[in-house]
PDB file of C-alpha atoms and ligand atoms in Angstrom:
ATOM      1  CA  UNK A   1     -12.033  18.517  -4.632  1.00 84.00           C
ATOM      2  CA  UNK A   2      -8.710  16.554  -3.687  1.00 93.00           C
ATOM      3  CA  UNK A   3      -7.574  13.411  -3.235  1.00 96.00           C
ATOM      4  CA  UNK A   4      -6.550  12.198   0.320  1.00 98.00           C
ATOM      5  CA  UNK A   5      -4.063   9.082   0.527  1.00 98.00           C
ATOM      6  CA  UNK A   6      -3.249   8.055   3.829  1.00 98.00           C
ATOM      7  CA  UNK A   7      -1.018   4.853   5.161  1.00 97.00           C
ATOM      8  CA  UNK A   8       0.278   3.772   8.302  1.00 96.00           C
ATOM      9  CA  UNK A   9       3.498   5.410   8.019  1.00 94.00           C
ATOM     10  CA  UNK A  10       5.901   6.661   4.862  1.00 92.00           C
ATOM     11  CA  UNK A  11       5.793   3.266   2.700  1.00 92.00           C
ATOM     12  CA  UNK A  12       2.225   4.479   1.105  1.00 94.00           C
ATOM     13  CA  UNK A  13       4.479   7.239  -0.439  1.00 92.00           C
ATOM     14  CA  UNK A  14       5.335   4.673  -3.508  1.00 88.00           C
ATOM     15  CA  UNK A  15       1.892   5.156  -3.857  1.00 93.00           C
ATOM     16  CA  UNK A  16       1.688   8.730  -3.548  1.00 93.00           C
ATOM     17  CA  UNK A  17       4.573   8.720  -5.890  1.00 91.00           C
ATOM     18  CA  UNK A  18       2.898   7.092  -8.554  1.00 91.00           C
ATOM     19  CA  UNK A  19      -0.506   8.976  -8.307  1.00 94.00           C
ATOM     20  CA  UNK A  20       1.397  12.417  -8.074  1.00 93.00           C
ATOM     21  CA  UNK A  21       3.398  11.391 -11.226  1.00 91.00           C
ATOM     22  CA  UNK A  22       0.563  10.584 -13.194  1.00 93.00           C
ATOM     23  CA  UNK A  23      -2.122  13.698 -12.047  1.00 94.00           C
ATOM     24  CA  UNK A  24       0.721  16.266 -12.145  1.00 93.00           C
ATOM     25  CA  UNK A  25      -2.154  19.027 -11.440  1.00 95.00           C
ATOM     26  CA  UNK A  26      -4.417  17.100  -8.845  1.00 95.00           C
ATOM     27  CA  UNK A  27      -4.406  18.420  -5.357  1.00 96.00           C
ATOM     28  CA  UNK A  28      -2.905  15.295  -3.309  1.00 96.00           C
ATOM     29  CA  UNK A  29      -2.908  15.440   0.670  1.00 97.00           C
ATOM     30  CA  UNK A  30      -0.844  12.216   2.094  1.00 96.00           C
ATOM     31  CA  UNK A  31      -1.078  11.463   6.132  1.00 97.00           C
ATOM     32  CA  UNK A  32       1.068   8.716   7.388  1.00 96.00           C
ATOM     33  CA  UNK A  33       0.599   7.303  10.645  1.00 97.00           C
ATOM     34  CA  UNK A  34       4.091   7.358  11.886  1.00 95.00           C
ATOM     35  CA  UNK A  35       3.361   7.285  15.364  1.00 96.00           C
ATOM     36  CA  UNK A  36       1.289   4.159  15.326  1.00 96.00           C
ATOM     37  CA  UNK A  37       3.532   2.214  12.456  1.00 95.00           C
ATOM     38  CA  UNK A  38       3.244  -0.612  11.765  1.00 96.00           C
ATOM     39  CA  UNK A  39      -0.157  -1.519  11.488  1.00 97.00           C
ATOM     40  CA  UNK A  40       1.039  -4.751  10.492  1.00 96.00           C
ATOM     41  CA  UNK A  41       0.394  -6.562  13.561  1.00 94.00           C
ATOM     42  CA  UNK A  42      -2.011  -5.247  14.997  1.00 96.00           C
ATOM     43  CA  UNK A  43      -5.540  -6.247  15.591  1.00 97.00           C
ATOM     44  CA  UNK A  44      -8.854  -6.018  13.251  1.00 97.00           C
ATOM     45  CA  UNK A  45     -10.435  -3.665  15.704  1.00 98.00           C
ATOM     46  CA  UNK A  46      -7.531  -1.730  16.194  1.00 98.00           C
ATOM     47  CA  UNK A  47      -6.614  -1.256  12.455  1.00 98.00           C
ATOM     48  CA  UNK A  48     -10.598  -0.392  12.022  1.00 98.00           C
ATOM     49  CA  UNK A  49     -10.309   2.551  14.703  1.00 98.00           C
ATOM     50  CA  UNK A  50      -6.652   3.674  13.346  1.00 98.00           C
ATOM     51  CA  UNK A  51      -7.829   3.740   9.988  1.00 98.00           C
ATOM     52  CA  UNK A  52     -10.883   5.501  10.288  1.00 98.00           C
ATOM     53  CA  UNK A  53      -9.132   9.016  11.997  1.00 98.00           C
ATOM     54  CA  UNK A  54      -6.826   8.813   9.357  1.00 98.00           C
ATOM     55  CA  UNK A  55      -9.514   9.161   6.960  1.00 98.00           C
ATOM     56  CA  UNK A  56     -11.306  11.850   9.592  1.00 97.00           C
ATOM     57  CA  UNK A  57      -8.394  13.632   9.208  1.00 97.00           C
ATOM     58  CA  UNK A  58      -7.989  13.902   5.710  1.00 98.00           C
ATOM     59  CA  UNK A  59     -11.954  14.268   5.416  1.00 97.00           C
ATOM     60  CA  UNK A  60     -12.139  16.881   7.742  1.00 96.00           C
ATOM     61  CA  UNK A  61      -8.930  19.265   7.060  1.00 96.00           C
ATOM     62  CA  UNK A  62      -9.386  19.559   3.663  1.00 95.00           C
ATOM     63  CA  UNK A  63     -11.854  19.261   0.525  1.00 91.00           C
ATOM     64  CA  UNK A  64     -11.405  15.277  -0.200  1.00 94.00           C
ATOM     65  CA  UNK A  65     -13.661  13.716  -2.282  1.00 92.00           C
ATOM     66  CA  UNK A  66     -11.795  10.453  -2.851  1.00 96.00           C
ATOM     67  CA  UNK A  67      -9.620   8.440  -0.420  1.00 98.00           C
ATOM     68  CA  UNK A  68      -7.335   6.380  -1.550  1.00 98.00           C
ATOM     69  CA  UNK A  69      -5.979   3.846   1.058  1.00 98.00           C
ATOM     70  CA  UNK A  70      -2.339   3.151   0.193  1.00 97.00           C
ATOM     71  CA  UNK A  71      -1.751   0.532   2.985  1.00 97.00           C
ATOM     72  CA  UNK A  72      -2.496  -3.403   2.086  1.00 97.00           C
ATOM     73  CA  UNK A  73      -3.256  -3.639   5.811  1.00 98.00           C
ATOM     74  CA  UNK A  74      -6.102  -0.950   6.184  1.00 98.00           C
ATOM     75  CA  UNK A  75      -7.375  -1.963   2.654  1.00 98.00           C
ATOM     76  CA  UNK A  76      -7.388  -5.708   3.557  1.00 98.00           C
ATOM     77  CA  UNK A  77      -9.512  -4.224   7.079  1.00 98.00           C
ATOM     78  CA  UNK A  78     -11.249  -1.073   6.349  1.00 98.00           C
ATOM     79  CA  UNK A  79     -12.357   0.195   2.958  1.00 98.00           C
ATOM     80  CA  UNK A  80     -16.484  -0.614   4.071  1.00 98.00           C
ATOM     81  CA  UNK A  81     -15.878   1.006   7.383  1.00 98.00           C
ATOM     82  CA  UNK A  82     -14.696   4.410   5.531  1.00 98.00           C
ATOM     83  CA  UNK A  83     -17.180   4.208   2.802  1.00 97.00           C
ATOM     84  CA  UNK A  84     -20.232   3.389   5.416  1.00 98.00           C
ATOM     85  CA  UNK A  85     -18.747   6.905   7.764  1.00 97.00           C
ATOM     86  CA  UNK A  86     -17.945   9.207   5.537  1.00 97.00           C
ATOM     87  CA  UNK A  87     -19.559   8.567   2.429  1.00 96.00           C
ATOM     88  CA  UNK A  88     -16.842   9.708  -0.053  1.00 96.00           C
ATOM     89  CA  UNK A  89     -15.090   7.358  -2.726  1.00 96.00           C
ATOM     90  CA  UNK A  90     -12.932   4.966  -1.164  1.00 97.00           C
ATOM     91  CA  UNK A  91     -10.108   3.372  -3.156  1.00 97.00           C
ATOM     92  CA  UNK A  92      -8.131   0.442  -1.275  1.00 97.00           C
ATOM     93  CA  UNK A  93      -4.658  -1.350  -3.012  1.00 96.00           C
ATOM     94  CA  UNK A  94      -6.378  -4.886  -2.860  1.00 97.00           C
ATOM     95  CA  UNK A  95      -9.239  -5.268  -5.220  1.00 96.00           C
ATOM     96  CA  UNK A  96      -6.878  -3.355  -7.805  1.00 95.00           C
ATOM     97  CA  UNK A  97      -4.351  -5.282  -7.001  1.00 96.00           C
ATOM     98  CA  UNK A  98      -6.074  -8.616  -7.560  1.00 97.00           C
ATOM     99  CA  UNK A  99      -7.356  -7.637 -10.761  1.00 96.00           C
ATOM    100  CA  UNK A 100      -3.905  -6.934 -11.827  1.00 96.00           C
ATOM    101  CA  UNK A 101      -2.687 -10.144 -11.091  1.00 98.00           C
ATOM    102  CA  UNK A 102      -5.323 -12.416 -12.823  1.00 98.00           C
ATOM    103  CA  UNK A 103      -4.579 -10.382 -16.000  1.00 97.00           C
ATOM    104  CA  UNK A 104      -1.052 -11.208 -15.196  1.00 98.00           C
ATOM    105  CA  UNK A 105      -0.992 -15.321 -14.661  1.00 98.00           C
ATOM    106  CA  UNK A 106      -0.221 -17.900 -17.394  1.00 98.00           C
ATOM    107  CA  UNK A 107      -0.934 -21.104 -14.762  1.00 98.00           C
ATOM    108  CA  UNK A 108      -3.603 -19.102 -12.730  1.00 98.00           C
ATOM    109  CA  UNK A 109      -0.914 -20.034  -9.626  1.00 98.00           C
ATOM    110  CA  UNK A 110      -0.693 -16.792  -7.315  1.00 98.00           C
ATOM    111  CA  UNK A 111       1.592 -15.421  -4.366  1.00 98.00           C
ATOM    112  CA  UNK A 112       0.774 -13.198  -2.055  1.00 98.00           C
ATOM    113  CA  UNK A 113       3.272 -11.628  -0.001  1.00 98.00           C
ATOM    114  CA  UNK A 114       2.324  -8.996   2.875  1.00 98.00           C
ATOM    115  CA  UNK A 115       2.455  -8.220   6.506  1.00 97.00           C
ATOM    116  CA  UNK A 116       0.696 -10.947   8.976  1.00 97.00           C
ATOM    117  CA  UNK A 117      -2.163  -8.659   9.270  1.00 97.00           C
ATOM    118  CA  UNK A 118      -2.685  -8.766   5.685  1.00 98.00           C
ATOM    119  CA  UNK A 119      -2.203 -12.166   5.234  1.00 98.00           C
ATOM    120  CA  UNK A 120      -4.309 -13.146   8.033  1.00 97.00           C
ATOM    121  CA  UNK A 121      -7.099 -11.187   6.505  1.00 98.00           C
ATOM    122  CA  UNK A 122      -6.945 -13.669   3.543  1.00 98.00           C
ATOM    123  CA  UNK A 123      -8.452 -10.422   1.615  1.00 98.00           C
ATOM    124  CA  UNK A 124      -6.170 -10.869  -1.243  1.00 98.00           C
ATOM    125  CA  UNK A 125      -7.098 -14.424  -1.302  1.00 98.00           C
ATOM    126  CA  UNK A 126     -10.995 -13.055  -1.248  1.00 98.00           C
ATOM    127  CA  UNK A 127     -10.203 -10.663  -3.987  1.00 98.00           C
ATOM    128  CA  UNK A 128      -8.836 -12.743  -6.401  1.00 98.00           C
ATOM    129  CA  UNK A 129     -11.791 -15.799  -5.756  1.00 98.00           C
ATOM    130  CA  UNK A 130     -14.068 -13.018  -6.566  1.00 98.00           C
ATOM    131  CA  UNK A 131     -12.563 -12.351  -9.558  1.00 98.00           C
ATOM    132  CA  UNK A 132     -12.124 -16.192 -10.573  1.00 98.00           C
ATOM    133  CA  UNK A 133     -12.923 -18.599  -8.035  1.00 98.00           C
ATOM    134  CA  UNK A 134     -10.627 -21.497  -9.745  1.00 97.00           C
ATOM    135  CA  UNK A 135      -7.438 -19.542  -8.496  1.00 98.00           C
ATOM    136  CA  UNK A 136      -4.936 -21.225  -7.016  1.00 98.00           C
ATOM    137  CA  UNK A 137      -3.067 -18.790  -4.119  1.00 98.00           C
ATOM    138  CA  UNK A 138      -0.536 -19.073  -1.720  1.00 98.00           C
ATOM    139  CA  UNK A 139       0.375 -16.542   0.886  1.00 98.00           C
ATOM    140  CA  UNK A 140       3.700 -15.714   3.174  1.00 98.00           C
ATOM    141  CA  UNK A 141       3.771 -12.854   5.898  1.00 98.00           C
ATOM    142  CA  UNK A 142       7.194 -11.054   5.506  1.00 98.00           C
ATOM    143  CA  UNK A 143       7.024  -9.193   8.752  1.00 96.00           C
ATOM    144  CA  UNK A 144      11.391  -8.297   7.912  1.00 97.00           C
ATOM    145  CA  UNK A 145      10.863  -6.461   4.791  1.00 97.00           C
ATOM    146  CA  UNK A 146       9.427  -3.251   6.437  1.00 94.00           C
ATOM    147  CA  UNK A 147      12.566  -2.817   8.454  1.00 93.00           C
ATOM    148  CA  UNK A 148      14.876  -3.739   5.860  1.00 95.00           C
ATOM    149  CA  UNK A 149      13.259  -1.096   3.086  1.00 91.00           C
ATOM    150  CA  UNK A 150      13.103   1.512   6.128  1.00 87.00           C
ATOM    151  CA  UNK A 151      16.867   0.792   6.921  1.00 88.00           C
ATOM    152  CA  UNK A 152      17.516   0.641   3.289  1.00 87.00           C
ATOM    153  CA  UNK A 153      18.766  -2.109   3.138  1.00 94.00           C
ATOM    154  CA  UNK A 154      17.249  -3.183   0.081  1.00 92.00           C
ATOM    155  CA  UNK A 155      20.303  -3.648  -1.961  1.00 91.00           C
ATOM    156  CA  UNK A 156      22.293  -5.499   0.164  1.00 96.00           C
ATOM    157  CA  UNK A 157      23.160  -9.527   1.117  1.00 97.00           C
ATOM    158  CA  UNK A 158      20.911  -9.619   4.267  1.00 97.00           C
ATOM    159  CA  UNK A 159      17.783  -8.364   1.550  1.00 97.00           C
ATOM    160  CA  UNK A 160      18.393 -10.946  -0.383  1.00 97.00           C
ATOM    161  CA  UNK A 161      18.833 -13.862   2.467  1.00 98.00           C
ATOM    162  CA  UNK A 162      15.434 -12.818   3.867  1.00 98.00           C
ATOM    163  CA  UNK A 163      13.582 -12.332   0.380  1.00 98.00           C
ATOM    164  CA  UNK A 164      15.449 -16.260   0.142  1.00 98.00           C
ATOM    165  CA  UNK A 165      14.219 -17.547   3.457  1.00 98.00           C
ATOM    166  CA  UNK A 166      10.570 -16.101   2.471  1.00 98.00           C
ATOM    167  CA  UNK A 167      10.511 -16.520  -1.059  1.00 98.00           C
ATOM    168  CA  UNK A 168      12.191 -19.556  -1.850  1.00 98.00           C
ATOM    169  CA  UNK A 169       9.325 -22.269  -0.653  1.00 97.00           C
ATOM    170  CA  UNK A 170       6.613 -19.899  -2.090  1.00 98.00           C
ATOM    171  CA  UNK A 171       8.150 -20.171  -5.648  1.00 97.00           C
ATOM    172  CA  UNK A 172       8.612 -23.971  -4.950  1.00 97.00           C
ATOM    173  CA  UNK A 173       4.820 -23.766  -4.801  1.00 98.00           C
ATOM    174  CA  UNK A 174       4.869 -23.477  -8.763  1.00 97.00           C
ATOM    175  CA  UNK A 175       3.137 -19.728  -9.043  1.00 98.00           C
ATOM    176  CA  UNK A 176       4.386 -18.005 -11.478  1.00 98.00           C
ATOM    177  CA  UNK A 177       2.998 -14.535 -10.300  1.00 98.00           C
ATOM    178  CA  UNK A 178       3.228 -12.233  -7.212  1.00 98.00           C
ATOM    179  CA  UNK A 179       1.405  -9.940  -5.274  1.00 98.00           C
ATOM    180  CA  UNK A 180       3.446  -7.436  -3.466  1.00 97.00           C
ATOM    181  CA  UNK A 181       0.433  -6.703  -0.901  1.00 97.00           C
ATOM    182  CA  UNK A 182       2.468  -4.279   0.927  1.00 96.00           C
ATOM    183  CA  UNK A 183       3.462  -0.003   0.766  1.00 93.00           C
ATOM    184  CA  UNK A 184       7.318  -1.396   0.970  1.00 93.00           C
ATOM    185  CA  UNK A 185       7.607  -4.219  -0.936  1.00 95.00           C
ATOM    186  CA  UNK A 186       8.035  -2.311  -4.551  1.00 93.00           C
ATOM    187  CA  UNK A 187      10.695  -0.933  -3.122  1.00 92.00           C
ATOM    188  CA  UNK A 188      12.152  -4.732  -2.965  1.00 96.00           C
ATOM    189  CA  UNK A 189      11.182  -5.695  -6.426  1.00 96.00           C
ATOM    190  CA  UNK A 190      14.265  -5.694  -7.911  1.00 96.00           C
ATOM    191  CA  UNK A 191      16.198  -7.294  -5.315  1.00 97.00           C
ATOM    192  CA  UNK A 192      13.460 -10.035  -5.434  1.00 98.00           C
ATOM    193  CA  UNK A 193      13.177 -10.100  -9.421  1.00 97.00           C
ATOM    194  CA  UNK A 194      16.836 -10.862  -9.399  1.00 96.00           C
ATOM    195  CA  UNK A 195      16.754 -13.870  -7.113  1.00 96.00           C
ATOM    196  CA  UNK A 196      13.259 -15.138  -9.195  1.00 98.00           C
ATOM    197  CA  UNK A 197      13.365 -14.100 -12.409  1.00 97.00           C
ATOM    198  CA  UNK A 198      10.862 -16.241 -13.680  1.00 97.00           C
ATOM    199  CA  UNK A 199       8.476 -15.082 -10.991  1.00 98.00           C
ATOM    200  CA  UNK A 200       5.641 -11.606 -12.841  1.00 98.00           C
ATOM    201  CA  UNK A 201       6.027  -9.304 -10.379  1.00 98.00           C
ATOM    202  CA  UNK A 202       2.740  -7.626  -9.372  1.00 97.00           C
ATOM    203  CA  UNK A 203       3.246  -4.281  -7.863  1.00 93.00           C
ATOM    204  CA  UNK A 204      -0.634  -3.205  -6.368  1.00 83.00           C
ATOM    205  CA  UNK A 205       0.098   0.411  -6.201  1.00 83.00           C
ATOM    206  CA  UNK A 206       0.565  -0.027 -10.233  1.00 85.00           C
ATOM    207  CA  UNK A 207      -3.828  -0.436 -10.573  1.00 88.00           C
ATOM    208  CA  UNK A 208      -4.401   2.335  -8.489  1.00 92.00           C
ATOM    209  CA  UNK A 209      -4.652   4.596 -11.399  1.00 92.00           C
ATOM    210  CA  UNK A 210      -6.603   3.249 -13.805  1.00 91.00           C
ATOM    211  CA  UNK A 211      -9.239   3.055 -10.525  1.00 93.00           C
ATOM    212  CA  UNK A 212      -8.553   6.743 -10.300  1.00 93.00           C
ATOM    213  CA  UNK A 213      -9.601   7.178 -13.530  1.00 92.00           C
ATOM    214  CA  UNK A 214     -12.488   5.538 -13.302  1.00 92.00           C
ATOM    215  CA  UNK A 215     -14.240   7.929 -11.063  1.00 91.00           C
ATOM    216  CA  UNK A 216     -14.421  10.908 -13.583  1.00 88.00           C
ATOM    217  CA  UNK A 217     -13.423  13.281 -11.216  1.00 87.00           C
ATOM    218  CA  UNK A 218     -11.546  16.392 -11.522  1.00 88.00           C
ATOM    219  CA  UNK A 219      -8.133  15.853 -11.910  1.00 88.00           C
ATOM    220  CA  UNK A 220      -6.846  19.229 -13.678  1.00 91.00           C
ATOM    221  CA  UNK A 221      -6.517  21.334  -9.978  1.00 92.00           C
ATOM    222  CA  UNK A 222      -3.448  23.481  -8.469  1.00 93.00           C
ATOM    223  CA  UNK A 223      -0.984  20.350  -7.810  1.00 92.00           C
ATOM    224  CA  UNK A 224      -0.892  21.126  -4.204  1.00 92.00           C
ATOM    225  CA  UNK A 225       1.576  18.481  -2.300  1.00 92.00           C
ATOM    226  CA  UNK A 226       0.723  18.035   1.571  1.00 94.00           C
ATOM    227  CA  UNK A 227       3.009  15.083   3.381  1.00 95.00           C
ATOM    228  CA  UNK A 228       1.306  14.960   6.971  1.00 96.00           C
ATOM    229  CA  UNK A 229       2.863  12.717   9.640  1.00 96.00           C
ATOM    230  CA  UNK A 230       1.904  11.809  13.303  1.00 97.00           C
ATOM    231  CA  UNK A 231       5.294  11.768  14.476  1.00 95.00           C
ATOM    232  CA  UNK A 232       8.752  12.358  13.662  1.00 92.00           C
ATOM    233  CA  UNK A 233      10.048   9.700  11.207  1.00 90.00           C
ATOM    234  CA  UNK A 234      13.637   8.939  10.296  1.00 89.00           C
ATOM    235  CA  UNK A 235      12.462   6.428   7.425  1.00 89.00           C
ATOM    236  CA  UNK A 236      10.483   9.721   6.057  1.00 89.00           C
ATOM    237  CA  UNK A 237      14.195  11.322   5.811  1.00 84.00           C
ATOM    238  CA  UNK A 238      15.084   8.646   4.012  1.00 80.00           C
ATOM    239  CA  UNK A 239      12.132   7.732   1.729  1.00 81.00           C
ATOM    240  CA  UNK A 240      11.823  11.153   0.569  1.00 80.00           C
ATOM    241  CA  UNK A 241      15.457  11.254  -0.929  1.00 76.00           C
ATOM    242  CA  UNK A 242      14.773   7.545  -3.346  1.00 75.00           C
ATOM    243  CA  UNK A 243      11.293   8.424  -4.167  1.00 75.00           C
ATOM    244  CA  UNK A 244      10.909  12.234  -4.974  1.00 65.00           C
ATOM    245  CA  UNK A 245      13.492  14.709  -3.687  1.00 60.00           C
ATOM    246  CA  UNK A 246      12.612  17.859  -2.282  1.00 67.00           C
ATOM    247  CA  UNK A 247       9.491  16.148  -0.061  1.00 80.00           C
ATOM    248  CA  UNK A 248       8.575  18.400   3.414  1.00 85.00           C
ATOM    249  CA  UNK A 249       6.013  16.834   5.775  1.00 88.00           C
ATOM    250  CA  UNK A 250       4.065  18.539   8.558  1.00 87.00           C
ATOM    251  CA  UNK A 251       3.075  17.305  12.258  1.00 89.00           C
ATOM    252  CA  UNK A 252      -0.844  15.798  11.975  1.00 89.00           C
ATOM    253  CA  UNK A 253      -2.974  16.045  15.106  1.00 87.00           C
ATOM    254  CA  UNK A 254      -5.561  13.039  14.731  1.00 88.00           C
ATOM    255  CA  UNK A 255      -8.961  13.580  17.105  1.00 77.00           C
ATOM    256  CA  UNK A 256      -9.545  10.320  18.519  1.00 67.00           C
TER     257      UNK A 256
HETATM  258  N1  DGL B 301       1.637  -0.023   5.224  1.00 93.41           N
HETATM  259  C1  DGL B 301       1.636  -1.394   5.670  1.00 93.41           C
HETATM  260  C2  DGL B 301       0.986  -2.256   4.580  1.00 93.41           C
HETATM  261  O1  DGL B 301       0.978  -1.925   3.416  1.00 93.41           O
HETATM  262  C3  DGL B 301       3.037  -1.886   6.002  1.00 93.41           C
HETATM  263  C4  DGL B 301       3.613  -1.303   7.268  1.00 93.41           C
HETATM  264  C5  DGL B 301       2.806  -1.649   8.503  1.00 93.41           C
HETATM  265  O2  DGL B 301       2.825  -2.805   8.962  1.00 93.41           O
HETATM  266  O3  DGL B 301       2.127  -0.754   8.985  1.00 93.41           O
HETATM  267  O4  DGL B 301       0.450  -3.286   4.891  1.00 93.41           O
END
């Protein structure tokens, strides 16, 4: 059995990357959504529906008994919807992510940054109340950090203006922790480290193995690679060069 990751487009491939690096022999098949990017703002019901053939296609292509769902804005959304259709594991970012984060605080002060979909959602915000209800958190959609990672732009002035004009009156806030509740964002953690060093950088991506690991499944397969996208996407061409070289992706025809 495999493991099927899917986002809405190539920033879930930080995720990938991470789960690839750590199951070198696990069979991984990764659909992004390119055609229908970003999910971001869109709807509830829309994300619902989206989300749900991306699972369908990974579910019925290929032999997946997990699904891991590498976007913040499908997990925040969708993870019951999956589970309740097509009764395999389902692993979303936010829970993990969460979890992560209350380990991390000193003050029990936490930021969450993600798209306004996300943020809307307040599922990070759930999460973490769940976990301990006394939390303190504050969130901030940063709709401009998707373009500027997909431009990469990460390194450069305009990065760090916007992380400024988003960042700036979250830290004021006094957390001293943050949730990067988006497939991007890690790719933005050092640029935003460097402006707030005193700010714990949570990465969500970073719990997703240790959930892996927790389902006792069979990890020690062929290590076959599939990248499927739903269009053409010049941010792939780019991705694939910072995060692991030598990426191919093929076209993925979703049933509606
Ligand atoms: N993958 C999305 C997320 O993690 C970001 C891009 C989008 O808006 O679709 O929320």
């Amino acid at each position: 059995m495999a493991i099927g990751i899917f986002d809405s487009g190539v920033g879930g491939l930080t995720v990938y990357q991470k789960i690839a690096d750590h199951f070198p022999n696990l069979d991984i098949h990764y659909l992004g959504d390119t055609a229908r990017v970003p999910y971001g703002s869109r709807s509830k019901e829309t994300v619902i529906n989206y989300s749900l053939q991306c699972a369908g296609f990974l579910i019925e292509n290929f032999d997946i008994d997990t699904i891991v769902v590498a976007c913040n804005t499908a997990s925040s959304y969708a993870i019951d919807q999956i589970k309740e259709k097509y009764g395999v594991n389902v692993i979303g970012v936010v829970e993990p992510g969460a979890k992560l984060a209350i380990q991390t605080t000193s003050n029990n002060s936490i930021g969450v940054i993600g798209t306004r979909a996300t943020v809307r959602s307040e599922s990070y915000v759930t999460a973490l109340k769940n976990i301990y209800n006394e939390i303190t958190v504050e969130q901030v959609a940063c709709p401009l950090f998707v373009p500027i990672v997909e431009e990469m732009l990460v390194d450069t002035d305009i990065a760090k203006q916007v992380v400024k004009h988003y960042i700036d009156g979250l830290s004021a806030t006094g957390i001293d922790t943050l949730i990067l509740g988006c497939t991007h964002y890690p790719l933005l953690k050092e640029t935003i480290s460097k402006s707030y060093p005193n700010l714990k950088i949570v990465d969500s991506s970073e719990a997703i193995i240790e959930c892996i690991n927790k389902l006792n499944i069979d990890t020690n397969q062929n290590g076959v690679r599939e990248i499927y996208l739903t269009d053409e996407s010049p941010a792939f061409e780019t991705l694939k060069n910072v995060l692991a070289g030598g990426l191919t992706s093929k076209k993925a025809i979703l049933s509606c």
